[in-house]
Structure formats: structure tokens, C-alpha cells
Coordinates of C-alpha atoms in Angstrom, one line a residue:
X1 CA 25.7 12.4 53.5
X2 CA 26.4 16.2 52.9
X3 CA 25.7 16.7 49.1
X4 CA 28.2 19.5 47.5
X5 CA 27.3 21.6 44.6
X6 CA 29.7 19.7 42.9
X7 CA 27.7 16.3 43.1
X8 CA 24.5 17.9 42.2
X9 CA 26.0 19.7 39.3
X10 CA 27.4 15.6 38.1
X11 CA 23.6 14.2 39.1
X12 CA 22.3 16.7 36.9
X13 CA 24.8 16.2 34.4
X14 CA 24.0 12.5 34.0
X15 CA 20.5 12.4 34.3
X16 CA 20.7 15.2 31.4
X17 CA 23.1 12.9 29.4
X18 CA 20.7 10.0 30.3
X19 CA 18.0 12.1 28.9
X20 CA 19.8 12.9 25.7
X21 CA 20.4 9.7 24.6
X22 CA 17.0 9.0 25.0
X23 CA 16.4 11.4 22.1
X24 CA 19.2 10.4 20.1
X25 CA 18.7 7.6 17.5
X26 CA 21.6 4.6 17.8
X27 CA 22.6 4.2 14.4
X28 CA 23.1 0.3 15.0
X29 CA 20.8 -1.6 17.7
X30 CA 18.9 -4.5 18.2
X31 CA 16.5 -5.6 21.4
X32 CA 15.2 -9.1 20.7
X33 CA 12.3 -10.6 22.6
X34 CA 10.4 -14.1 22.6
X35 CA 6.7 -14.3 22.3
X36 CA 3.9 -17.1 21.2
X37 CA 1.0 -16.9 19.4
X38 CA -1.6 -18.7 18.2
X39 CA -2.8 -19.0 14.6
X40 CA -5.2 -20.8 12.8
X41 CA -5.2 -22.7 15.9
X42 CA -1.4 -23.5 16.2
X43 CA 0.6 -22.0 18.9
X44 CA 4.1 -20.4 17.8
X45 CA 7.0 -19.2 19.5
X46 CA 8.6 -16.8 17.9
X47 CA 11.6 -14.0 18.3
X48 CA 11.1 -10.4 17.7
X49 CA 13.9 -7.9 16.9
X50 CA 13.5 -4.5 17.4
X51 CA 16.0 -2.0 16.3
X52 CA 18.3 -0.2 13.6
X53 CA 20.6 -0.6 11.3
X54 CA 22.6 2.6 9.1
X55 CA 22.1 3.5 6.0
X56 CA 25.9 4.5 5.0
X57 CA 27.0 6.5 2.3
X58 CA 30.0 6.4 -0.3
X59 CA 32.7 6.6 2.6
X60 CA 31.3 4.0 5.2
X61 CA 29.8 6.7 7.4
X62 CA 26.2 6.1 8.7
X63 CA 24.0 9.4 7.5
X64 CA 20.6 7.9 8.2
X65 CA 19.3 5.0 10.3
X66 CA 16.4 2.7 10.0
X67 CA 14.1 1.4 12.2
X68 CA 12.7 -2.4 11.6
X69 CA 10.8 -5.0 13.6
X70 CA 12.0 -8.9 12.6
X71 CA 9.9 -11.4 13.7
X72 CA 11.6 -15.3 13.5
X73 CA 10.0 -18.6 13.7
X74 CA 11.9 -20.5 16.5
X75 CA 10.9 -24.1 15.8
X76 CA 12.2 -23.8 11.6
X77 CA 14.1 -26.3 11.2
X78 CA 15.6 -25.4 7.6
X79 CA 15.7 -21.8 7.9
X80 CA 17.4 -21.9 3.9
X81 CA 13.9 -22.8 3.0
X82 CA 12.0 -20.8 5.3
X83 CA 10.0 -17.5 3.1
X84 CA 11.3 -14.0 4.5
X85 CA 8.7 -11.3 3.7
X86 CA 9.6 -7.8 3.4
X87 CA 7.0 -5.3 4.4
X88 CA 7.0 -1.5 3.3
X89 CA 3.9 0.9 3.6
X90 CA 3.6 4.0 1.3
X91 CA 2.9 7.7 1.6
X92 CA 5.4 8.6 0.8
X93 CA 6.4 9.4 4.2
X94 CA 3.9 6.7 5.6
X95 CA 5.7 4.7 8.5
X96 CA 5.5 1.0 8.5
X97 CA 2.3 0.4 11.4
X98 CA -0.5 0.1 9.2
X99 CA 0.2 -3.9 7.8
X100 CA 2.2 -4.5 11.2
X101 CA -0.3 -4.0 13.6
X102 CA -3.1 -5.1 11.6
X103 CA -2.6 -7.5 8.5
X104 CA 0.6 -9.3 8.3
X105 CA 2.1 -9.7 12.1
X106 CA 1.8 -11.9 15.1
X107 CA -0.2 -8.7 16.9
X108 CA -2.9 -6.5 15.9
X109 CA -4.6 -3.0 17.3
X110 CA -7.9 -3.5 19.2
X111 CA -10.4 -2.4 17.0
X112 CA -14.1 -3.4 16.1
X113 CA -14.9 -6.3 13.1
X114 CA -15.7 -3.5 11.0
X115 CA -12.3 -1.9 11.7
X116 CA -13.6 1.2 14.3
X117 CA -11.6 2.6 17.2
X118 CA -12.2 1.2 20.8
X119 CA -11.3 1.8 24.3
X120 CA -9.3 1.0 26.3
X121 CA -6.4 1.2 23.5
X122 CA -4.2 -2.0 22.9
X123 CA -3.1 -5.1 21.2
X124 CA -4.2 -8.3 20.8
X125 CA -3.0 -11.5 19.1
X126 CA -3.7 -12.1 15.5
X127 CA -4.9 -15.4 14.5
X128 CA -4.6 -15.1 10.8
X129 CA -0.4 -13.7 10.8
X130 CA 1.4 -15.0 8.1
X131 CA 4.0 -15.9 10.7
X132 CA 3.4 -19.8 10.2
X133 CA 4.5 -19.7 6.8
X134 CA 7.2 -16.7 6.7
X135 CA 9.3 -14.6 8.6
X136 CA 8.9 -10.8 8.4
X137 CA 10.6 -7.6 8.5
X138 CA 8.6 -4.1 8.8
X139 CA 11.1 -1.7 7.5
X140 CA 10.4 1.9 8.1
X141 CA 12.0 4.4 5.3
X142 CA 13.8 7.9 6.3
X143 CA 12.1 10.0 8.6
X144 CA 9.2 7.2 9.4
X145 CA 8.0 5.5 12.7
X146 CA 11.8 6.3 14.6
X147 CA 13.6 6.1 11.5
X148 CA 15.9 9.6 11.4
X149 CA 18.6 11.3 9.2
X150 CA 22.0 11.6 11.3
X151 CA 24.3 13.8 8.9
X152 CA 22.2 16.7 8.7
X153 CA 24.6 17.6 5.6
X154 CA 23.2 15.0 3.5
X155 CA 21.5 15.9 0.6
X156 CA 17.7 15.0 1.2
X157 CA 17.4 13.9 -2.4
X158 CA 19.5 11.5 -0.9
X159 CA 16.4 9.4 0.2
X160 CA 13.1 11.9 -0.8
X161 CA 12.2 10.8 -4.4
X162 CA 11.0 7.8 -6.8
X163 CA 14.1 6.3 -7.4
X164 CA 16.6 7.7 -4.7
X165 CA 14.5 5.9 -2.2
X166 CA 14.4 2.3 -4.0
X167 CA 18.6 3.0 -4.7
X168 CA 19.0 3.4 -0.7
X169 CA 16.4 0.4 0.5
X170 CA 18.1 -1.6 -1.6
X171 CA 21.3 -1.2 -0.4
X172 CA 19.5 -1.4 3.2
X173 CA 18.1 -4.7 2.0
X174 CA 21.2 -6.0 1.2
X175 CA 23.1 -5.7 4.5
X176 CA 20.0 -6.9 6.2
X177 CA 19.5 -10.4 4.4
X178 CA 23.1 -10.5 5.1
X179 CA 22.8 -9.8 8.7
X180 CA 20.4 -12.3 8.9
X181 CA 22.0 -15.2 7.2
X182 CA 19.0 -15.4 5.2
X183 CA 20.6 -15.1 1.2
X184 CA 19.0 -19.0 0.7
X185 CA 15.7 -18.1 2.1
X186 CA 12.6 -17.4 -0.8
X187 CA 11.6 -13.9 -0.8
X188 CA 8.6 -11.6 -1.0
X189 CA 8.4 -7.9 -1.1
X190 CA 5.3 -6.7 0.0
X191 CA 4.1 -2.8 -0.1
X192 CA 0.9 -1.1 0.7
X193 CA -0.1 2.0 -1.7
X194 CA 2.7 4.0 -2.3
X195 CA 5.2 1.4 -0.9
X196 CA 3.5 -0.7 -3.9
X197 CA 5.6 1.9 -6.0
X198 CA 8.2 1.6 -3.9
X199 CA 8.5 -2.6 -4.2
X200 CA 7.6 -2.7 -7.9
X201 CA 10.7 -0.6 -8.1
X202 CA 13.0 -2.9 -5.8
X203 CA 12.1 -5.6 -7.3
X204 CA 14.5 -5.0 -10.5
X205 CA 17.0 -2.8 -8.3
X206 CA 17.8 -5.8 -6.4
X207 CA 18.2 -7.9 -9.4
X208 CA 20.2 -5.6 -10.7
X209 CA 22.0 -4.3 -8.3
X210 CA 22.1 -6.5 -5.6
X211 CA 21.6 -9.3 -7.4
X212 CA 18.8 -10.3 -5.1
X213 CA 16.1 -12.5 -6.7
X214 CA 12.3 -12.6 -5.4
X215 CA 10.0 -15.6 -5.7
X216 CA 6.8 -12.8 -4.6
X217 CA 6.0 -8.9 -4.8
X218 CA 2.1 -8.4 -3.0
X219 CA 0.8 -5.4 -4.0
X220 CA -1.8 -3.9 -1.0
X221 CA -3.9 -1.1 -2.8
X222 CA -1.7 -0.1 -5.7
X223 CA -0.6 3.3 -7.0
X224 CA -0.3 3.8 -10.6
X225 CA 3.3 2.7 -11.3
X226 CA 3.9 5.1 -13.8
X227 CA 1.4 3.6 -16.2
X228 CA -0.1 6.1 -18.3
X229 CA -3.9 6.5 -17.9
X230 CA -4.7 10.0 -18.4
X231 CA -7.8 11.7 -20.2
X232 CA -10.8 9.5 -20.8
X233 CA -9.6 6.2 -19.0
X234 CA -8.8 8.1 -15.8
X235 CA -12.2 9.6 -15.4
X236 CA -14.1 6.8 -16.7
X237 CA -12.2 4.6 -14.6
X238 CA -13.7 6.0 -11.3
X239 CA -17.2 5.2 -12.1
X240 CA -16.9 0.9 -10.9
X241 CA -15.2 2.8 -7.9
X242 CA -18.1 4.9 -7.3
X243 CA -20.7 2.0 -8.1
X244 CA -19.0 -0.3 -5.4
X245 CA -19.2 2.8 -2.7
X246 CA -22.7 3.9 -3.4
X247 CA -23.7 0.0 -3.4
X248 CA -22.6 0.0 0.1
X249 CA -23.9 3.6 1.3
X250 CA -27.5 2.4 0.0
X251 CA -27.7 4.8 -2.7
X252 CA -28.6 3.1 -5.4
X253 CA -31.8 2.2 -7.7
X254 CA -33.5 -0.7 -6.0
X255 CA -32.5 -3.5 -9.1
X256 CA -28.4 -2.7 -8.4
X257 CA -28.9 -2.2 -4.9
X258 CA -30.4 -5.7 -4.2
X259 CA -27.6 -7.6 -6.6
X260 CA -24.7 -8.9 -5.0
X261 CA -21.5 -6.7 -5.4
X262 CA -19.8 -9.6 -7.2
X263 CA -23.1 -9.2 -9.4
X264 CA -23.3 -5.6 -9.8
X265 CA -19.7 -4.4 -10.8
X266 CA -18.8 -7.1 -13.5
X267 CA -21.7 -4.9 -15.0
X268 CA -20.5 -1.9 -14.4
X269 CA -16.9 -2.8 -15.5
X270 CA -18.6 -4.0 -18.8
X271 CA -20.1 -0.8 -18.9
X272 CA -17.0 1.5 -18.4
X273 CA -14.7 -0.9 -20.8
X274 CA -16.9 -0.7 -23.7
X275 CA -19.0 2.1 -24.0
X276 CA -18.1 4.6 -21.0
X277 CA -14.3 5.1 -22.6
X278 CA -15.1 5.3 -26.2
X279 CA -17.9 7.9 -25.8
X280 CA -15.6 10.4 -23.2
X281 CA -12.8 9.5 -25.6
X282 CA -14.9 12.1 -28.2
X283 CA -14.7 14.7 -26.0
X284 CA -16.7 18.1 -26.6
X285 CA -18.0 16.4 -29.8
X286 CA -19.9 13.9 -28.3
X287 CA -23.7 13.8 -29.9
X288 CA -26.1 15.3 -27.0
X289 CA -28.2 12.2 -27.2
X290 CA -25.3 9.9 -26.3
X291 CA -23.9 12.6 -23.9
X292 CA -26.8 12.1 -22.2
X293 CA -27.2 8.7 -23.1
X294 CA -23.7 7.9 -21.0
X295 CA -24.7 10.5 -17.9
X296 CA -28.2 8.6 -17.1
X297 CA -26.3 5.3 -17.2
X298 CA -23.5 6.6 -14.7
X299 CA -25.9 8.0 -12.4
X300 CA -28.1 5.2 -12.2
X301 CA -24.8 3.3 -11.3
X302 CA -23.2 5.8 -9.0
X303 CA -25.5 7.4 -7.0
X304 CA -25.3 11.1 -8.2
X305 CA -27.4 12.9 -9.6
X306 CA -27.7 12.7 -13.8
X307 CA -27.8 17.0 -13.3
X308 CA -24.4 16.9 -11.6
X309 CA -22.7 14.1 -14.2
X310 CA -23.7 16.2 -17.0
X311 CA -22.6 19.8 -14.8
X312 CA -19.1 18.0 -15.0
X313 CA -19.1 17.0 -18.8
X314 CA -19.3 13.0 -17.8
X315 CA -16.3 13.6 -15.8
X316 CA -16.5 13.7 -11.9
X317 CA -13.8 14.2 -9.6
X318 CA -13.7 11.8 -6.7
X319 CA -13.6 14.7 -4.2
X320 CA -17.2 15.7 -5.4
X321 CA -18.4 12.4 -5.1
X322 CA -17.1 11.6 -1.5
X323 CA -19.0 15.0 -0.8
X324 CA -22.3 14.7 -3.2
X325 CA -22.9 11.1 -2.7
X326 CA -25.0 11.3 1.2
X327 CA -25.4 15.0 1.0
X328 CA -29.3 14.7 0.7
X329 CA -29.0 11.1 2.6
X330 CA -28.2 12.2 6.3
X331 CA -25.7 15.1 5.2
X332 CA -22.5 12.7 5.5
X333 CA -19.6 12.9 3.7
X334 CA -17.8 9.4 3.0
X335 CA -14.0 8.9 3.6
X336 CA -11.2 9.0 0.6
X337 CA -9.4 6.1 1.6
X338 CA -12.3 3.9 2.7
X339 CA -16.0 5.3 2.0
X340 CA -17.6 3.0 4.6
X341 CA -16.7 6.0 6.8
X342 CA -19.0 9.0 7.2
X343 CA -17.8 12.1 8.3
X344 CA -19.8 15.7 9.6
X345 CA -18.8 18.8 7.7
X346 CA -19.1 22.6 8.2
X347 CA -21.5 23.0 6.0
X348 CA -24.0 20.6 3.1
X349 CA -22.2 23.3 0.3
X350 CA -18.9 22.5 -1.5
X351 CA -17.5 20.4 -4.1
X352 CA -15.1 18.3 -1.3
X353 CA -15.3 17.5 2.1
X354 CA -13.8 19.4 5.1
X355 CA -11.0 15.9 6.3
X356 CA -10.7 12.4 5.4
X357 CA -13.4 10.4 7.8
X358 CA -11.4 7.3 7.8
X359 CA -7.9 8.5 8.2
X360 CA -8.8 10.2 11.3
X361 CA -10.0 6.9 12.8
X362 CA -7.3 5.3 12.2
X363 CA -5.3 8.0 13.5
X364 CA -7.2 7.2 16.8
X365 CA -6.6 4.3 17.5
X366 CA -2.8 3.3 15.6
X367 CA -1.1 5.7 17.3
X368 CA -1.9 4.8 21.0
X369 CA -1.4 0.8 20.0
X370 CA 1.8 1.4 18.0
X371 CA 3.4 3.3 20.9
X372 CA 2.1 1.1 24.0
X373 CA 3.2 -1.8 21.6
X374 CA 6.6 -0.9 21.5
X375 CA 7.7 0.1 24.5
X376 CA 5.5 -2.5 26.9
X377 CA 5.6 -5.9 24.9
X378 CA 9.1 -5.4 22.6
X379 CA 10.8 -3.1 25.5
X380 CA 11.8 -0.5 22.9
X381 CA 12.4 2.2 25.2
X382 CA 12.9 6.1 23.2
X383 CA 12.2 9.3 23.7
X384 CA 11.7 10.0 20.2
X385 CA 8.4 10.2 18.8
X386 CA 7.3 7.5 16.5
X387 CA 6.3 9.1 12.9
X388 CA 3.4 8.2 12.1
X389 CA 3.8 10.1 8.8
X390 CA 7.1 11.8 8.8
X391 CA 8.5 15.0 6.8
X392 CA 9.8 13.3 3.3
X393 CA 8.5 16.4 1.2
X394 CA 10.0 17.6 -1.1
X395 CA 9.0 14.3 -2.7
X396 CA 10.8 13.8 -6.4
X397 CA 8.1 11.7 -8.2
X398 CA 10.0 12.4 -12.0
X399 CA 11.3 9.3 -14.0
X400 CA 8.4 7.1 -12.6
X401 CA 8.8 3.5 -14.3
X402 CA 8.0 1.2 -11.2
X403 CA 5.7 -0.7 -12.9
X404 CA 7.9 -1.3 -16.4
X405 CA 10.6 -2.5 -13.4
X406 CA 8.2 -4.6 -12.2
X407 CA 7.7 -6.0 -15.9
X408 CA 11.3 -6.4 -16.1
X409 CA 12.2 -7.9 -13.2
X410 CA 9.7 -10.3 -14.0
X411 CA 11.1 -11.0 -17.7
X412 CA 14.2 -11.6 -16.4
X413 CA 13.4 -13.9 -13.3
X414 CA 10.8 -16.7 -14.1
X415 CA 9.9 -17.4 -10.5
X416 CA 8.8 -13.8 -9.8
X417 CA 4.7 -13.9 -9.3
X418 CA 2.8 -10.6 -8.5
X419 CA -0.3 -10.6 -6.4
X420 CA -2.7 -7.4 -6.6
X421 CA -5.0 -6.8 -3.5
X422 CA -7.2 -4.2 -3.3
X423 CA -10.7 -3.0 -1.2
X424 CA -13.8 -2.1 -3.3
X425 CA -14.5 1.2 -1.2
X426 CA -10.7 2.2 -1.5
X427 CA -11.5 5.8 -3.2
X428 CA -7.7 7.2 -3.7
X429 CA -6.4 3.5 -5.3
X430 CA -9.5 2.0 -6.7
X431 CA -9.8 -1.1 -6.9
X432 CA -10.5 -0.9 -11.1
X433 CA -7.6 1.3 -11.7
X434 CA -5.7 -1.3 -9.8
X435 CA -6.8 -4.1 -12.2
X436 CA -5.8 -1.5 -15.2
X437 CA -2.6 -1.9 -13.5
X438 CA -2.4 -5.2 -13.5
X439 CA -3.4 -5.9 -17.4
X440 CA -1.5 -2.9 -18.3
X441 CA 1.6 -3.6 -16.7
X442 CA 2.7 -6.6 -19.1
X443 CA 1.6 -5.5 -22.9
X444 CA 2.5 -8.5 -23.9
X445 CA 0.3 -10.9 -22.2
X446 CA 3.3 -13.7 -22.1
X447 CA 3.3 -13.4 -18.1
X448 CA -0.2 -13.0 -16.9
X449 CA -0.2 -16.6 -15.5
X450 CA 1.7 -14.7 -13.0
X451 CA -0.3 -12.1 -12.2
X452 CA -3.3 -12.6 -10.0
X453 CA -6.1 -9.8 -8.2
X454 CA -7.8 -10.4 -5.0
X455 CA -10.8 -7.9 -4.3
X456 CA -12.1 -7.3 -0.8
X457 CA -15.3 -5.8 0.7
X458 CA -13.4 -2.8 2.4
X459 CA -11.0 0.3 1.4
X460 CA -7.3 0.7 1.1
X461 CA -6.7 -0.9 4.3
X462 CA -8.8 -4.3 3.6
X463 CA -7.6 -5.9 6.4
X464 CA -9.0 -3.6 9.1
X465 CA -12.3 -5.3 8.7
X466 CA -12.4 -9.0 10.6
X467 CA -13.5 -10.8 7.9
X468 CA -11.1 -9.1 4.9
X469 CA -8.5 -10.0 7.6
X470 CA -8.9 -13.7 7.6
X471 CA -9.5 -13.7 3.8
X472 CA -6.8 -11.8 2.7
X473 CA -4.2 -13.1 5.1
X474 CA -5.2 -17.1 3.9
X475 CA -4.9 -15.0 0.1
X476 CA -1.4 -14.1 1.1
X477 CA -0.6 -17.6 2.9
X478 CA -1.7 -19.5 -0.6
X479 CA 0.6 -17.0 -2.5
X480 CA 3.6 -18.2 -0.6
X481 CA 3.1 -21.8 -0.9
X482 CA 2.5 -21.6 -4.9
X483 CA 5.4 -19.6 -5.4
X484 CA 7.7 -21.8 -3.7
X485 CA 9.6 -23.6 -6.6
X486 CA 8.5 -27.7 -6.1
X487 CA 11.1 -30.6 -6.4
X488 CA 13.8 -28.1 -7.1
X489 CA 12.2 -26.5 -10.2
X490 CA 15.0 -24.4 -11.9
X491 CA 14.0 -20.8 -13.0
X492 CA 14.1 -20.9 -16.8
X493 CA 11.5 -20.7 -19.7

């Protein structure tokens, strides 16, 4: 057969228009696929749905749409009384891979136990997925994983801030659940740093204005939730951090460094509670003796150097310290979000280190697992490039009352527990300030039989190490199963 220019101009046209809507985002889809899995020794067949749903604004017309990843139980019987878990990661701008492809879901990246990239790149099953006891959706916020704007005239405030982003998810939430014929089911949030912000904050928008009640909110690595803890609590709050890191680099006097870290930092906690705080609280007036007193202590527990503690007037930034610490031991630096990493700088000099050791390991191996993941085992077939950490900045981080939220939405909803876990070696949401969270964030003491703190031997991603994994999966598991009301329990004080 002759081909005219005519029909090649047509071939060309479609394989163009075939191309195009590869790169353009559907703003409603769904591709569902059946998988098994086996955990804690049970094997589970389960559905995964992969796709988006619009955000919409005031008129009904979609401006954004989101990208999620369902995963279903087939063999429930009572779906009304099967959890659904609702997973969010931080940033802001973070997308939602982290907890989906290696803490909460039925498949996880191919790393080492210790959490360290390997090759050849891929997935595996997980054996320790909450999938037995829950259902979950990863929900990725504007402008994460494949998640995109479509009305390039809407305001970016629209979705880029504190509180615009909890009043859109929300929203999001609400036609989801409904989507899913899942209003009976129980229902967690969970978030992961700043999407710990981000669920503290849903939590009482939902309630409020979804009227949406939660049985659970897991908070992975906590932000500060708007509680105050400037001055002398903020930098005396780093030192149980820098204990708990310099414990595991080997830096520390021989009688701390052969104690168990369960040992050690209940000591050093003591230590920063009730005298590290009150002495920094006297500022420049702080008799030498104790000034010194205080500095000795601190670098006996953190590694450093008493010169360099009393250089910063007691009060050392976390960036010196993730450069300081192995400077004379091997010339390492040790990573921001997890300072079991090492990293190789330009130079020994400098008060911080030249890139985060851990995040770029990640980065290695997340992004080729995420990718192959989506588009070999859930046939999510795009052009579009999967976000890894996507353009949300300006960021408006004003008006900042998460955690009070959180205390509200608690208040008003007696079921509502709260679940804090966090890694010792996290060094950008320590695990300390995360338990200053947690007895900060109800004043009044009336609802800390609800609030519980699980502490791991790893950073801000505890679960990338084998063992974390297992433990703070079961953690999670056990969470679930209390929270779920018994013998029809009704919610009231």
C-alpha cells in the first residue's frame, strides 16, 4: 500500500495525540489490580487501586487532581468493621513513597537490614504490612508523586500552606470514603514528619467539617505542631538527641558507651529535664562555675568537645554537631535525618556539612523502586514524572495550631487515641522533642491514657531498618486492635 502525505501527516498526528495524553494527568481514574502476599505467615489476596480523583473548587470544576494507591482486603467479610488507614508523608512537598514502599504496605524497596541501597533495584513483599488488619490509602498532596494542578489560574494558596492544605484533603477525604462505601469502617490517619502536622490538623477538620470521626492518628517522626518551645527548651532539648547519635557513632566515654541505650538516655533525659533547662534558662548570667559545670556534663554525653559547648554558650546547633561529631574520628559527617549515615565532605573545616548522607541514599534507591513499581506490577502507565518532592513553595506555615487541633479533636471524640513513633538517630524531629510534644500537647493531663510513644533504634524513617520494621509495624498492628471500640462501647465520658 502507497502511503500519501496525508496518512503520514494522521499517523503522526495520533501517535503525537497518543503521546500527549501520556503527559496529561486524567483528573478521574482508577486501574485496579489483584495481588497476594504473605504476612506474618498468612497469605492475602488483596486489590490495589491505582489512580486519581479531583480536587474541585467552589463551582464543581476539577483544578487539581490527586494521585492515591488503595489497597483492599478481598476475603473481609464485614467490610463496616474493617479499619481503613489513611497515609500522608510530610515535606511539605514530600510525595507519599516513603511509608508505602517501606513501612505500612503489602511491598517494600530492596534494601539492606540496615536500610542501605542495593542492586539490582526492585521490590519485594513485606511480611510485616499492616494489610491483615486494615485497609490503606497513600494519598499524595498537590504537586507530589503524579499528583498535579490542572487550572493553572488557581490561586496556589489554594493548596501551599498550614491550613489550606488540611481544608482541601479534607474535602478530598470526604469524597474518597464516600467513593469507597467505607463511612462505617474505623479510621486512622497516619502521617510521617510534616504530614504528622498535616494529620494532627485533619483530624479536627474532619470532625468539624466533614463530620468524620477517627478511632486513631499515628504520628511517624513528629514536627512541632505549633507547640511553643523556643529559647532554653529548644537547645537543651537537642542534647538526649545528640547522646543517642554519638552512643551509636562510638563516641562516647567508655561508662555511657558500654550502657544500653534504653540505659543511657533515661539519664540523659533526667539530666536535660532538671538541671540542663533551668541553668540555660539564666542565660548570660549563668555563674562560670555552673556554666562550666553544665558544658563538661553535655560533652561527656554528647560527644563534642567541652571547648566547642562552651564556644556556643551551652547552645549547639544540630548542623555543627552532624559536622563536629566524627571530624577527628575518620573525618565523616553523620546524616540530618538519620545519623547512622556517614557522609565525605570537601573539606574537615565548617560548622555544617556539605549534603544530607542519608537523604541521598534514599534518593538511590526509592526512586528506581517507586517508578518500576508502578508501572510493572500496578500497570500505571504515565509519562509524567513521579515527584519525589514536588514544587509546593511558597509554603504558608502562619496560624500553626495542629497540635491544639489535635487536643481538640481529641476532647471532643473519646475514641480518638494518638500514637507517637519516632527513631533515636532522627536529628531534624528528635525523638525528645517528640515526647515534648506528646506531654505538651494536652496541658491538662485528663487524656494521656491516650497518648502513647514508641522509640526505635533508627532515624526519621525507623522502619528502613529490618528489625524497626517488624517492631514498629506489630506497634502499629496493636494500636488498631486497642482502639477498636469492644462490645459496642459508645463514645462518651
Amino acid at each position: 500500500m502507497r502511503l500519501t502525505l496525508a496518512m503520514l501527516c494522521a499517523f503522526a498526528l495520533c501517535l503525537c495525540q497518543a503521546y500527549a495524553q501520556k503527559r496529561t494527568l486524567a483528573a478521574d481514574s482508577t486501574i485496579s489490580t489483584t495481588h497476594e502476599v504473605s504476612i506474618k505467615g498468612q497469605k492475602i489476596s488483596y486489590t490495589a487501586t491505582t489512580g486519581t480523583q479531583p480536587v474541585w473548587n467552589d463551582e464543581g470544576e476539577p483544578i487539581a487532581a490527586l494521585f492515591y494507591t488503595f489497597y483492599e482486603r478481598n476475603d473481609v467479610q464485614d467490610r463496616a468493621s474493617r479499619p481503613l488507614v489513611i497515609s500522608f508523608n510530610g515535606g511539605p512537598g514530600s510525595a507519599s513513597v516513603w511509608m508505602h514502599i517501606a513501612y505500612t504496605g503489602p511491598r517494600i524497596l530492596e534494601i539492606d537490614d540496615e536500610g542501605y541501597p542495593v542492586q539490582p533495584y526492585g521490590i519485594r513483599e513485606n511480611p510485616y504490612s499492616i494489610l491483615d488488619v486494615a485497609d490503606i490509602v497513600y494519598v499524595n498532596p498537590v504537586n507530589t508523586g503524579y499528583s498535579r494542578i490542572l487550572d493553572e489560574d488557581t490561586e496556589r494558596s489554594t493548596f501551599f500552606g498550614v491550613n489550606a492544605d488540611v481544608a482541601y484533603l479534607a474535602e478530598w477525604l470526604n469524597t474518597f470514603v464516600n467513593r469507597a462505601n467505607r463511612w462505617p469502617s474505623p479510621k486512622y490517619l497516619i502521617g510521617e514528619s510534616y504530614g504528622t502536622t498535616r494529620v494532627s490538623g485533619l483530624a479536627l477538620e474532619l470532625q468539624n467539617t466533614q463530620w468524620m470521626y477517627l478511632n486513631g492518628v499515628i504520628l511517624v517522626s513528629p514536627t512541632g505542631l505549633g507547640i511553643e518551645r523556643s529559647g532554653p527548651v529548644e537547645a537543651a532539648n537537642r542534647l538526649p538527641y545528640f547522646a543517642a547519635a554519638a552512643w551509636y557513632q562510638k563516641a562516647l566515654p567508655i561508662q555511657h558507651q558500654q550502657k544500653d541505650l534504653d540505659e543511657f538516655l533515661p539519664e540523659v533525659e533526667a539530666f536535660t529535664i532538671n538541671e540542663l533547662i533551668p541553668a540555660m534558662a539564666k542565660g548570660g548570667f549563668i555563674e562560670e562555675e555552673e556554666r562550666k559545670a553544665m558544658a563538661a556534663k553535655m560533652a561527656e554525653y554528647s560527644g563534642l568537645k567541652e571547648k566547642e559547648i562552651l564556644d556556643h554558650n551551652l547552645d549547639v546547633p544540630n548542623a555543627y554537631f552532624w559536622k563536629a561529631l566524627m571530624r577527628e574520628r575518620g573525618g565523616y559527617t553523620v546524616g540530618r535525618l538519620d545519623s547512622r549515615y556517614l557522609g565525605i565532605d570537601r573539606q574537615l573545616a565548617g560548622d555544617r556539612p556539605d549534603y544530607n548522607a542519608e537523604l541521598t541514599s534514599w534518593l538511590h534507591s526509592f526512586t528506581p523502586a517507586i517508578n518500576y513499581y508502578f508501572r510493572n506490577q500496578l500497570n500505571y502507565q504515565t509519562d509524567i514524572k513521579y515527584n519525589m518532592f514536588g514544587p509546593v513553595h511558597p509554603w504558608d506555615r502562619s496560624n500553626d495550631d495542629t497540635g491544639e487541633n489535635l487536643r481538640q479533636a481529641m476532647a471532643q471524640n473519646p475514641y480518638l487515641n494518638v500514637m507517637v513513633q519516632s527513631g533515636y538517630f532522627d536529628g531534624a524531629t528528635t525523638y525528645f522533642d517528640a515526647k515534648y510534644t506528646m506531654w505538651h500537647l494536652d496541658p491538662s493531663g485528663r487524656m494521656k491514657d491516650r497518648l502513647s510513644f514508641k522509640g526505635y533504634r533508627s532515624g526519621h524513617m525507623m522502619y528502613l531498618r529490618q528489625e524497626d520494621l517488624q517492631k514498629a509495624n506489630e506497634d502499629i498492628r496493636e494500636f488498631i486492635k486497642a482502639t477498636l471500640p469492644q462490645n459496642r462501647k459508645p463514645a462518651r465520658y
